[in-house]
Amino acid sequence: MNNKKTIFSGIQPSGALTLGSYLGAIKNWVEMSKNYNCYYCIVDMHAITVRHTPAELRRRTLEQLAQYIACGLDPEKNTIFIQSHVSAHAELCWVLSCYAMFGELSRMTQFKDKSAKNVDNINAGLFTYPVLMAADILLYNADLVPVGSDQKQHVELARDIANRFNGVYGDVFTMPEPYIPKVGARIMSLSNPEKKMSKSDEDTGGCVYLMQSPEEIMRNFKRAVTDSETSIRYDAENKPGISNLIQIYSAVSGKTFKEIEEEFAGRGYGDFKAAVGEAVVEMWCPIREEAQRIMKDKAYLEAVYRQGAQRAEYVAGKTLRKVYKKLGFVAR
Ligand code: ATP
Ligand code: LTN
């Protein structure tokens, strides 16, 4: 093993990947994959905490795998796998649920939001979702977890659980840190800039999807909600729509907010929306084509996820055995 630090992150195959998942997570995964040991997971077990269609989950899982690779994650250099293929995730989740407190889980913002959205299905899995996420991270002794800012609270909970466990049994788990990008950590919906862009959102006009055609992407940007002023300047509180577009343009182009304000000084919102849309289309064009190509190669995808599961299982199994031993479970 080398002495590089370890990264773990995952995305649920609960819908098509959006600009939020790309800028908040995947774009950084690709950059970080050069300098870290990386585990990138498709967290299908998390995706069943809300009602889903089995055939769609299967299709989306494979599509997401193709998209990870097309975005630039090399399956030879990174461990890319499907969560349900490595049973240690479910097993450690059970153990950790005995070290996670009802009170702290009740305070999770995502649980509160998702319970409000799914009033007829507030199941126990939705409640213990962050415990499964803690198991994902802790199994691989991850040092860093690159996520959007909405997931910071969950990574902090994973730290609290790890701390509690280590406090009783000694140094078992590595303490993970969230890695939140400076720009792009919270992309807002284009149709309602007060709300996070979410792949499971029913209002698809507010989202931009990786696999959308350039025409559809441009249309969504052109319809983006702004304000009644005319100046292009960053002011998240009073101009959330324009500020969101500035944030997107900055994350895509690498330009600072100030440089963007100068570039578009005196120009209209229409021009700016088109420029942001074009930048996104240009960034994604080659990725989309590559994803479509990979998606057709089922044998290759199968080889990738099998190899990923094998590598992940080896590391996760070691951690789980250590945990079981500490707990006093009789060895098999
Ligand atoms: P769902 O709607 O099913 O809850 P989601 O769109 O919120 O999904 P996740 O699968 O929960 O996406 O998140 C994948 C990763 O992308 C996480 O690291 C998350 O923090 C990040 N992310 C998701 N949405 C955004 C966003 N709007 N801005 C920045 N990062 C985001
Ligand atoms: N809960 C995350 C997805 C996720 C994750 C993880 C992210 C599941 N397990 C482990 C980082 C590390 C979300 O984005 N909703």
mmCIF file of C-alpha atoms and ligand atoms in Angstrom:
data_model
loop_
_atom_site.group_PDB
_atom_site.id
_atom_site.type_symbol
_atom_site.label_atom_id
_atom_site.label_comp_id
_atom_site.label_asym_id
_atom_site.label_seq_id
_atom_site.Cartn_x
_atom_site.Cartn_y
_atom_site.Cartn_z
ATOM 1 C CA MET A 1 0.000 0.000 0.000
ATOM 2 C CA ASN A 2 1.253 3.542 -0.671
ATOM 3 C CA ASN A 3 1.200 6.357 1.871
ATOM 4 C CA LYS A 4 -1.395 8.445 0.058
ATOM 5 C CA LYS A 5 -4.423 9.570 2.043
ATOM 6 C CA THR A 6 -7.766 7.910 1.446
ATOM 7 C CA ILE A 7 -10.952 9.368 0.037
ATOM 8 C CA PHE A 8 -14.445 7.934 0.103
ATOM 9 C CA SER A 9 -17.541 9.391 -1.491
ATOM 10 C CA GLY A 10 -20.786 8.246 -3.020
ATOM 11 C CA ILE A 11 -23.883 9.337 -4.885
ATOM 12 C CA GLN A 12 -27.311 7.700 -4.806
ATOM 13 C CA PRO A 13 -28.630 6.339 -8.099
ATOM 14 C CA SER A 14 -31.926 8.034 -7.236
ATOM 15 C CA GLY A 15 -32.142 10.058 -10.448
ATOM 16 C CA ALA A 16 -30.081 11.450 -13.289
ATOM 17 C CA LEU A 17 -26.895 13.267 -12.264
ATOM 18 C CA THR A 18 -27.318 17.033 -12.098
ATOM 19 C CA LEU A 19 -25.057 20.036 -12.262
ATOM 20 C CA GLY A 20 -25.275 20.032 -8.441
ATOM 21 C CA SER A 21 -23.858 16.498 -8.108
ATOM 22 C CA TYR A 22 -21.213 17.321 -10.717
ATOM 23 C CA LEU A 23 -19.935 20.624 -9.302
ATOM 24 C CA GLY A 24 -20.493 19.737 -5.639
ATOM 25 C CA ALA A 25 -18.907 16.297 -5.827
ATOM 26 C CA ILE A 26 -17.726 14.534 -9.010
ATOM 27 C CA LYS A 27 -15.625 17.379 -10.414
ATOM 28 C CA ASN A 28 -13.577 17.364 -7.199
ATOM 29 C CA TRP A 29 -13.376 13.579 -7.133
ATOM 30 C CA VAL A 30 -11.686 13.694 -10.516
ATOM 31 C CA GLU A 31 -9.170 16.298 -9.376
ATOM 32 C CA MET A 32 -8.489 14.490 -6.104
ATOM 33 C CA SER A 33 -8.106 11.101 -7.721
ATOM 34 C CA LYS A 34 -4.598 12.090 -8.790
ATOM 35 C CA ASN A 35 -3.275 12.410 -5.250
ATOM 36 C CA TYR A 36 -5.348 10.074 -3.101
ATOM 37 C CA ASN A 37 -6.432 6.437 -2.764
ATOM 38 C CA CYS A 38 -10.005 6.811 -3.855
ATOM 39 C CA TYR A 39 -13.147 4.807 -3.267
ATOM 40 C CA TYR A 40 -16.108 6.036 -5.282
ATOM 41 C CA CYS A 41 -19.348 4.283 -4.630
ATOM 42 C CA ILE A 42 -22.808 4.109 -6.162
ATOM 43 C CA VAL A 43 -24.880 4.000 -3.003
ATOM 44 C CA ASP A 44 -27.861 1.953 -4.177
ATOM 45 C CA MET A 45 -28.794 0.898 -0.616
ATOM 46 C CA HIS A 46 -29.319 4.545 0.314
ATOM 47 C CA ALA A 47 -31.562 4.969 -2.727
ATOM 48 C CA ILE A 48 -34.252 2.590 -1.382
ATOM 49 C CA THR A 49 -35.030 4.862 1.583
ATOM 50 C CA VAL A 50 -37.657 6.465 -0.663
ATOM 51 C CA ARG A 51 -40.042 4.443 -2.860
ATOM 52 C CA HIS A 52 -38.449 3.525 -6.160
ATOM 53 C CA THR A 53 -38.967 1.432 -9.283
ATOM 54 C CA PRO A 54 -36.639 -1.618 -9.343
ATOM 55 C CA ALA A 55 -36.012 -1.568 -13.113
ATOM 56 C CA GLU A 56 -35.138 2.131 -12.925
ATOM 57 C CA LEU A 57 -32.765 1.631 -10.011
ATOM 58 C CA ARG A 58 -30.944 -1.103 -11.963
ATOM 59 C CA ARG A 59 -30.677 1.077 -15.089
ATOM 60 C CA ARG A 60 -29.614 4.173 -13.163
ATOM 61 C CA THR A 61 -26.956 2.291 -11.217
ATOM 62 C CA LEU A 62 -25.260 1.185 -14.438
ATOM 63 C CA GLU A 63 -25.737 4.585 -16.057
ATOM 64 C CA GLN A 64 -24.166 6.258 -13.073
ATOM 65 C CA LEU A 65 -21.205 3.912 -13.275
ATOM 66 C CA ALA A 66 -20.752 4.810 -16.967
ATOM 67 C CA GLN A 67 -21.030 8.492 -16.057
ATOM 68 C CA TYR A 68 -18.416 8.257 -13.281
ATOM 69 C CA ILE A 69 -15.977 6.790 -15.806
ATOM 70 C CA ALA A 70 -16.904 9.303 -18.527
ATOM 71 C CA CYS A 71 -16.322 12.174 -16.087
ATOM 72 C CA GLY A 72 -12.701 11.039 -15.850
ATOM 73 C CA LEU A 73 -12.577 8.533 -12.985
ATOM 74 C CA ASP A 74 -10.250 5.777 -14.132
ATOM 75 C CA PRO A 75 -11.434 2.396 -12.764
ATOM 76 C CA GLU A 76 -7.871 1.110 -12.796
ATOM 77 C CA LYS A 77 -6.642 3.901 -10.508
ATOM 78 C CA ASN A 78 -9.758 4.281 -8.356
ATOM 79 C CA THR A 79 -11.945 1.707 -6.654
ATOM 80 C CA ILE A 80 -15.357 2.238 -8.207
ATOM 81 C CA PHE A 81 -18.096 -0.038 -6.926
ATOM 82 C CA ILE A 82 -21.729 -0.618 -6.076
ATOM 83 C CA GLN A 83 -22.575 -0.428 -2.370
ATOM 84 C CA SER A 84 -24.882 -3.474 -2.238
ATOM 85 C CA HIS A 85 -22.060 -5.652 -3.634
ATOM 86 C CA VAL A 86 -20.063 -5.295 -0.431
ATOM 87 C CA SER A 87 -22.078 -6.734 2.451
ATOM 88 C CA ALA A 88 -19.781 -5.185 5.067
ATOM 89 C CA HIS A 89 -21.658 -1.877 4.578
ATOM 90 C CA ALA A 90 -24.915 -3.318 5.903
ATOM 91 C CA GLU A 91 -23.108 -5.204 8.659
ATOM 92 C CA LEU A 92 -21.158 -2.234 9.976
ATOM 93 C CA CYS A 93 -24.289 -0.114 9.689
ATOM 94 C CA TRP A 94 -25.995 -2.385 12.229
ATOM 95 C CA VAL A 95 -23.073 -2.163 14.626
ATOM 96 C CA LEU A 96 -22.844 1.616 14.330
ATOM 97 C CA SER A 97 -26.579 2.016 14.812
ATOM 98 C CA CYS A 98 -25.952 0.791 18.361
ATOM 99 C CA TYR A 99 -23.553 3.744 18.764
ATOM 100 C CA ALA A 100 -25.740 6.402 17.116
ATOM 101 C CA MET A 101 -28.213 8.235 19.269
ATOM 102 C CA PHE A 102 -31.884 8.754 18.542
ATOM 103 C CA GLY A 103 -31.549 12.452 19.413
ATOM 104 C CA GLU A 104 -28.677 13.156 17.045
ATOM 105 C CA LEU A 105 -30.335 11.321 14.153
ATOM 106 C CA SER A 106 -33.535 13.307 14.764
ATOM 107 C CA ARG A 107 -31.603 16.532 14.280
ATOM 108 C CA MET A 108 -30.373 15.699 10.774
ATOM 109 C CA THR A 109 -31.624 18.320 8.325
ATOM 110 C CA GLN A 110 -31.902 15.850 5.439
ATOM 111 C CA PHE A 111 -34.080 13.532 7.565
ATOM 112 C CA LYS A 112 -36.354 16.431 8.441
ATOM 113 C CA ASP A 113 -36.581 17.566 4.795
ATOM 114 C CA LYS A 114 -37.163 14.087 3.400
ATOM 115 C CA SER A 115 -39.745 13.251 6.092
ATOM 116 C CA ALA A 116 -41.632 16.386 5.146
ATOM 117 C CA LYS A 117 -41.530 15.336 1.470
ATOM 118 C CA ASN A 118 -42.491 11.691 2.117
ATOM 119 C CA VAL A 119 -45.079 11.982 4.895
ATOM 120 C CA ASP A 120 -46.642 8.633 4.028
ATOM 121 C CA ASN A 121 -43.304 6.780 4.142
ATOM 122 C CA ILE A 122 -41.148 7.972 7.036
ATOM 123 C CA ASN A 123 -39.416 4.614 7.329
ATOM 124 C CA ALA A 124 -36.633 3.569 9.708
ATOM 125 C CA GLY A 125 -34.128 3.489 6.802
ATOM 126 C CA LEU A 126 -34.694 7.175 6.150
ATOM 127 C CA PHE A 127 -33.938 7.785 9.821
ATOM 128 C CA THR A 128 -30.790 5.632 9.958
ATOM 129 C CA TYR A 129 -29.576 6.760 6.515
ATOM 130 C CA PRO A 130 -26.639 8.705 8.044
ATOM 131 C CA VAL A 131 -25.528 5.597 9.972
ATOM 132 C CA LEU A 132 -25.177 3.655 6.714
ATOM 133 C CA MET A 133 -23.255 6.626 5.348
ATOM 134 C CA ALA A 134 -20.965 6.544 8.408
ATOM 135 C CA ALA A 135 -20.379 2.819 7.763
ATOM 136 C CA ASP A 136 -19.467 3.584 4.119
ATOM 137 C CA ILE A 137 -16.860 6.110 5.183
ATOM 138 C CA LEU A 138 -15.418 4.326 8.217
ATOM 139 C CA LEU A 139 -14.985 0.932 6.523
ATOM 140 C CA TYR A 140 -12.268 2.374 4.295
ATOM 141 C CA ASN A 141 -10.549 4.525 6.936
ATOM 142 C CA ALA A 142 -11.236 7.562 4.781
ATOM 143 C CA ASP A 143 -9.361 10.744 5.684
ATOM 144 C CA LEU A 144 -11.412 12.981 3.430
ATOM 145 C CA VAL A 145 -14.977 12.897 2.140
ATOM 146 C CA PRO A 146 -15.580 15.232 -0.825
ATOM 147 C CA VAL A 147 -19.261 16.263 -0.804
ATOM 148 C CA GLY A 148 -21.540 19.255 -1.311
ATOM 149 C CA SER A 149 -22.322 21.386 1.745
ATOM 150 C CA ASP A 150 -25.671 19.610 2.329
ATOM 151 C CA GLN A 151 -23.727 16.493 3.408
ATOM 152 C CA LYS A 152 -21.418 18.217 5.892
ATOM 153 C CA GLN A 153 -23.720 17.440 8.803
ATOM 154 C CA HIS A 154 -23.684 13.724 7.918
ATOM 155 C CA VAL A 155 -19.883 13.577 7.783
ATOM 156 C CA GLU A 156 -19.749 15.321 11.150
ATOM 157 C CA LEU A 157 -22.118 12.703 12.528
ATOM 158 C CA ALA A 158 -19.829 9.965 11.167
ATOM 159 C CA ARG A 159 -17.021 11.610 13.149
ATOM 160 C CA ASP A 160 -19.130 11.677 16.297
ATOM 161 C CA ILE A 161 -20.015 7.995 15.926
ATOM 162 C CA ALA A 162 -16.361 7.083 15.226
ATOM 163 C CA ASN A 163 -15.249 9.068 18.247
ATOM 164 C CA ARG A 164 -17.775 7.368 20.467
ATOM 165 C CA PHE A 165 -16.713 3.929 19.249
ATOM 166 C CA ASN A 166 -12.991 4.700 19.521
ATOM 167 C CA GLY A 167 -13.601 6.047 23.025
ATOM 168 C CA VAL A 168 -14.783 2.601 24.118
ATOM 169 C CA TYR A 169 -12.591 0.267 22.031
ATOM 170 C CA GLY A 170 -9.408 2.213 21.235
ATOM 171 C CA ASP A 171 -8.256 3.541 17.883
ATOM 172 C CA VAL A 172 -10.372 1.526 15.474
ATOM 173 C CA PHE A 173 -11.625 4.150 13.030
ATOM 174 C CA THR A 174 -9.821 6.958 11.213
ATOM 175 C CA MET A 175 -11.444 10.328 11.805
ATOM 176 C CA PRO A 176 -12.870 11.573 8.455
ATOM 177 C CA GLU A 177 -13.006 15.234 7.414
ATOM 178 C CA PRO A 178 -15.562 16.672 5.009
ATOM 179 C CA TYR A 179 -14.041 18.292 1.912
ATOM 180 C CA ILE A 180 -16.398 20.983 0.652
ATOM 181 C CA PRO A 181 -15.447 22.931 -2.504
ATOM 182 C CA LYS A 182 -15.101 26.721 -2.132
ATOM 183 C CA VAL A 183 -17.254 27.319 -5.194
ATOM 184 C CA GLY A 184 -20.074 24.991 -6.238
ATOM 185 C CA ALA A 185 -20.818 23.490 -2.812
ATOM 186 C CA ARG A 186 -24.495 24.406 -3.053
ATOM 187 C CA ILE A 187 -25.936 24.881 -6.514
ATOM 188 C CA MET A 188 -29.496 26.160 -6.380
ATOM 189 C CA SER A 189 -32.485 25.244 -8.542
ATOM 190 C CA LEU A 190 -32.726 27.418 -11.675
ATOM 191 C CA SER A 191 -36.488 27.788 -11.254
ATOM 192 C CA ASN A 192 -36.383 28.432 -7.501
ATOM 193 C CA PRO A 193 -32.972 29.754 -6.408
ATOM 194 C CA GLU A 194 -33.973 29.496 -2.738
ATOM 195 C CA LYS A 195 -33.944 25.686 -3.067
ATOM 196 C CA LYS A 196 -31.041 23.264 -3.651
ATOM 197 C CA MET A 197 -30.839 21.696 -7.116
ATOM 198 C CA SER A 198 -31.801 18.059 -6.444
ATOM 199 C CA LYS A 199 -31.896 15.116 -8.818
ATOM 200 C CA SER A 200 -35.097 13.788 -7.267
ATOM 201 C CA ASP A 201 -36.880 17.141 -7.665
ATOM 202 C CA GLU A 202 -40.178 16.873 -9.530
ATOM 203 C CA ASP A 203 -39.650 20.323 -11.010
ATOM 204 C CA THR A 204 -37.198 19.259 -13.715
ATOM 205 C CA GLY A 205 -37.012 22.789 -15.157
ATOM 206 C CA GLY A 206 -34.914 23.820 -12.175
ATOM 207 C CA CYS A 207 -32.301 21.143 -12.863
ATOM 208 C CA VAL A 208 -29.616 20.713 -15.454
ATOM 209 C CA TYR A 209 -28.795 17.060 -16.128
ATOM 210 C CA LEU A 210 -25.544 15.660 -17.410
ATOM 211 C CA MET A 211 -27.314 13.608 -20.082
ATOM 212 C CA GLN A 212 -29.592 16.383 -21.345
ATOM 213 C CA SER A 213 -29.161 17.618 -24.919
ATOM 214 C CA PRO A 214 -27.401 20.986 -25.406
ATOM 215 C CA GLU A 215 -30.753 22.469 -26.536
ATOM 216 C CA GLU A 216 -32.492 21.381 -23.328
ATOM 217 C CA ILE A 217 -29.653 22.698 -21.178
ATOM 218 C CA MET A 218 -29.732 26.059 -22.960
ATOM 219 C CA ARG A 219 -33.512 26.234 -22.588
ATOM 220 C CA ASN A 220 -33.333 25.654 -18.836
ATOM 221 C CA PHE A 221 -30.654 28.331 -18.435
ATOM 222 C CA LYS A 222 -32.597 30.816 -20.546
ATOM 223 C CA ARG A 223 -35.644 30.281 -18.318
ATOM 224 C CA ALA A 224 -33.631 30.633 -15.087
ATOM 225 C CA VAL A 225 -35.394 32.812 -12.522
ATOM 226 C CA THR A 226 -33.499 36.057 -11.803
ATOM 227 C CA ASP A 227 -34.691 39.407 -10.402
ATOM 228 C CA SER A 228 -36.086 42.725 -11.566
ATOM 229 C CA GLU A 229 -32.758 44.585 -11.505
ATOM 230 C CA THR A 230 -30.316 44.596 -14.387
ATOM 231 C CA SER A 231 -26.886 44.405 -12.770
ATOM 232 C CA ILE A 232 -24.856 41.201 -12.767
ATOM 233 C CA ARG A 233 -23.335 41.150 -9.302
ATOM 234 C CA TYR A 234 -22.986 38.568 -6.536
ATOM 235 C CA ASP A 235 -25.404 39.105 -3.640
ATOM 236 C CA ALA A 236 -26.708 35.731 -2.487
ATOM 237 C CA GLU A 237 -29.300 37.209 -0.161
ATOM 238 C CA ASN A 238 -30.943 39.772 -2.427
ATOM 239 C CA LYS A 239 -30.113 38.337 -5.854
ATOM 240 C CA PRO A 240 -30.178 34.551 -5.360
ATOM 241 C CA GLY A 241 -30.856 33.696 -9.025
ATOM 242 C CA ILE A 242 -28.038 35.796 -10.499
ATOM 243 C CA SER A 243 -25.704 34.788 -7.661
ATOM 244 C CA ASN A 244 -26.386 31.120 -8.412
ATOM 245 C CA LEU A 245 -25.555 31.680 -12.087
ATOM 246 C CA ILE A 246 -22.351 33.512 -11.100
ATOM 247 C CA GLN A 247 -21.436 30.600 -8.847
ATOM 248 C CA ILE A 248 -22.046 28.084 -11.643
ATOM 249 C CA TYR A 249 -20.038 30.126 -14.145
ATOM 250 C CA SER A 250 -17.208 30.498 -11.647
ATOM 251 C CA ALA A 251 -17.079 26.763 -10.852
ATOM 252 C CA VAL A 252 -17.084 25.889 -14.553
ATOM 253 C CA SER A 253 -14.644 28.523 -15.815
ATOM 254 C CA GLY A 254 -12.347 28.911 -12.812
ATOM 255 C CA LYS A 255 -12.902 32.697 -12.918
ATOM 256 C CA THR A 256 -13.501 34.604 -9.671
ATOM 257 C CA PHE A 257 -16.835 36.305 -8.927
ATOM 258 C CA LYS A 258 -15.134 39.670 -9.418
ATOM 259 C CA GLU A 259 -13.727 38.734 -12.805
ATOM 260 C CA ILE A 260 -17.181 37.575 -13.889
ATOM 261 C CA GLU A 261 -18.827 40.801 -12.701
ATOM 262 C CA GLU A 262 -16.265 42.773 -14.707
ATOM 263 C CA GLU A 263 -16.648 40.596 -17.793
ATOM 264 C CA PHE A 264 -20.421 41.112 -17.831
ATOM 265 C CA ALA A 265 -20.587 44.728 -16.614
ATOM 266 C CA GLY A 266 -23.224 46.612 -18.597
ATOM 267 C CA ARG A 267 -24.538 43.475 -20.302
ATOM 268 C CA GLY A 268 -28.062 42.066 -19.954
ATOM 269 C CA TYR A 269 -29.286 39.017 -18.037
ATOM 270 C CA GLY A 270 -30.197 37.277 -21.320
ATOM 271 C CA ASP A 271 -26.590 37.437 -22.516
ATOM 272 C CA PHE A 272 -25.284 36.199 -19.200
ATOM 273 C CA LYS A 273 -27.702 33.252 -18.971
ATOM 274 C CA ALA A 274 -26.702 32.174 -22.485
ATOM 275 C CA ALA A 275 -22.991 32.426 -21.616
ATOM 276 C CA VAL A 276 -23.412 30.274 -18.498
ATOM 277 C CA GLY A 277 -25.460 27.709 -20.459
ATOM 278 C CA GLU A 278 -22.846 27.562 -23.212
ATOM 279 C CA ALA A 279 -20.040 27.042 -20.696
ATOM 280 C CA VAL A 280 -21.918 24.102 -19.149
ATOM 281 C CA VAL A 281 -22.747 22.600 -22.562
ATOM 282 C CA GLU A 282 -19.123 22.858 -23.628
ATOM 283 C CA MET A 283 -17.842 21.289 -20.405
ATOM 284 C CA TRP A 284 -20.254 18.371 -20.655
ATOM 285 C CA CYS A 285 -20.328 17.640 -24.394
ATOM 286 C CA PRO A 286 -17.393 15.204 -24.466
ATOM 287 C CA ILE A 287 -18.467 13.620 -21.162
ATOM 288 C CA ARG A 288 -21.975 12.952 -22.421
ATOM 289 C CA GLU A 289 -20.753 11.324 -25.609
ATOM 290 C CA GLU A 290 -18.294 9.165 -23.717
ATOM 291 C CA ALA A 291 -20.975 8.112 -21.197
ATOM 292 C CA GLN A 292 -23.296 7.082 -24.040
ATOM 293 C CA ARG A 293 -20.518 5.003 -25.574
ATOM 294 C CA ILE A 294 -19.601 3.285 -22.289
ATOM 295 C CA MET A 295 -23.242 2.632 -21.423
ATOM 296 C CA LYS A 296 -23.567 0.359 -24.451
ATOM 297 C CA ASP A 297 -20.635 -1.784 -23.333
ATOM 298 C CA LYS A 298 -22.332 -3.916 -20.702
ATOM 299 C CA ALA A 299 -19.471 -6.432 -20.511
ATOM 300 C CA TYR A 300 -16.992 -3.658 -19.687
ATOM 301 C CA LEU A 301 -19.284 -2.173 -17.026
ATOM 302 C CA GLU A 302 -19.675 -5.580 -15.446
ATOM 303 C CA ALA A 303 -15.917 -6.105 -15.385
ATOM 304 C CA VAL A 304 -15.468 -2.689 -13.737
ATOM 305 C CA TYR A 305 -17.997 -3.197 -10.956
ATOM 306 C CA ARG A 306 -16.820 -6.750 -10.268
ATOM 307 C CA GLN A 307 -13.217 -5.638 -9.930
ATOM 308 C CA GLY A 308 -14.301 -2.653 -7.800
ATOM 309 C CA ALA A 309 -16.337 -4.844 -5.441
ATOM 310 C CA GLN A 310 -13.448 -7.262 -5.052
ATOM 311 C CA ARG A 311 -11.001 -4.521 -4.081
ATOM 312 C CA ALA A 312 -13.504 -2.787 -1.797
ATOM 313 C CA GLU A 313 -14.478 -6.063 -0.126
ATOM 314 C CA TYR A 314 -10.873 -6.781 0.794
ATOM 315 C CA VAL A 315 -10.416 -3.493 2.671
ATOM 316 C CA ALA A 316 -13.924 -3.386 4.151
ATOM 317 C CA GLY A 317 -13.637 -7.001 5.335
ATOM 318 C CA LYS A 318 -10.464 -6.212 7.256
ATOM 319 C CA THR A 319 -12.112 -3.301 9.075
ATOM 320 C CA LEU A 320 -15.227 -5.306 9.834
ATOM 321 C CA ARG A 321 -13.226 -8.216 11.286
ATOM 322 C CA LYS A 322 -11.367 -5.795 13.521
ATOM 323 C CA VAL A 323 -14.643 -4.258 14.718
ATOM 324 C CA TYR A 324 -16.231 -7.673 15.396
ATOM 325 C CA LYS A 325 -13.193 -8.744 17.377
ATOM 326 C CA LYS A 326 -13.294 -5.591 19.496
ATOM 327 C CA LEU A 327 -16.986 -6.132 20.162
ATOM 328 C CA GLY A 328 -16.375 -9.664 21.432
ATOM 329 C CA PHE A 329 -18.044 -11.581 18.586
ATOM 330 C CA VAL A 330 -16.580 -15.090 18.386
ATOM 331 C CA ALA A 331 -14.411 -15.402 15.274
ATOM 332 C CA ARG A 332 -15.690 -17.693 12.513
HETATM 333 P P1 ATP B 1 -31.632 13.387 -3.987
HETATM 334 O O1 ATP B 1 -32.471 14.429 -4.672
HETATM 335 O O2 ATP B 1 -31.979 11.983 -4.400
HETATM 336 O O3 ATP B 1 -31.567 13.553 -2.504
HETATM 337 P P2 ATP B 1 -29.299 14.901 -4.646
HETATM 338 O O4 ATP B 1 -29.503 15.537 -5.963
HETATM 339 O O5 ATP B 1 -29.487 15.761 -3.457
HETATM 340 O O6 ATP B 1 -30.173 13.583 -4.537
HETATM 341 P P3 ATP B 1 -27.157 13.282 -3.766
HETATM 342 O O7 ATP B 1 -27.068 11.945 -4.359
HETATM 343 O O8 ATP B 1 -27.845 13.382 -2.449
HETATM 344 O O9 ATP B 1 -27.873 14.297 -4.724
HETATM 345 O O10 ATP B 1 -25.744 13.964 -3.672
HETATM 346 C C1 ATP B 1 -24.631 13.593 -4.394
HETATM 347 C C2 ATP B 1 -23.473 14.497 -4.073
HETATM 348 O O11 ATP B 1 -23.657 15.728 -4.734
HETATM 349 C C3 ATP B 1 -23.325 14.845 -2.594
HETATM 350 O O12 ATP B 1 -21.968 15.009 -2.315
HETATM 351 C C4 ATP B 1 -24.037 16.154 -2.477
HETATM 352 O O13 ATP B 1 -23.555 16.933 -1.406
HETATM 353 C C5 ATP B 1 -23.720 16.783 -3.794
HETATM 354 N N1 ATP B 1 -24.787 17.668 -4.231
HETATM 355 C C6 ATP B 1 -26.067 17.314 -4.484
HETATM 356 N N2 ATP B 1 -26.789 18.374 -4.854
HETATM 357 C C7 ATP B 1 -25.938 19.432 -4.847
HETATM 358 C C8 ATP B 1 -26.078 20.809 -5.135
HETATM 359 N N3 ATP B 1 -27.231 21.304 -5.507
HETATM 360 N N4 ATP B 1 -24.994 21.599 -5.037
HETATM 361 C C9 ATP B 1 -23.796 21.092 -4.672
HETATM 362 N N5 ATP B 1 -23.595 19.801 -4.365
HETATM 363 C C10 ATP B 1 -24.652 18.970 -4.453
HETATM 364 N N1 LTN B 2 -25.734 10.802 1.576
HETATM 365 C C1 LTN B 2 -24.962 11.176 0.440
HETATM 366 C C2 LTN B 2 -24.543 10.001 -0.389
HETATM 367 C C3 LTN B 2 -23.592 9.150 0.368
HETATM 368 C C4 LTN B 2 -22.245 9.468 0.703
HETATM 369 C C5 LTN B 2 -21.752 8.355 1.431
HETATM 370 C C6 LTN B 2 -21.439 10.569 0.448
HETATM 371 C C7 LTN B 2 -23.854 7.918 0.893
HETATM 372 N N2 LTN B 2 -22.745 7.445 1.514
HETATM 373 C C8 LTN B 2 -20.459 8.339 1.923
HETATM 374 C C9 LTN B 2 -20.135 10.533 0.961
HETATM 375 C C10 LTN B 2 -19.656 9.439 1.681
HETATM 376 C C11 LTN B 2 -25.778 12.134 -0.386
HETATM 377 O O1 LTN B 2 -25.237 12.791 -1.164
HETATM 378 N N3 LTN B 2 -27.051 12.189 -0.224
#
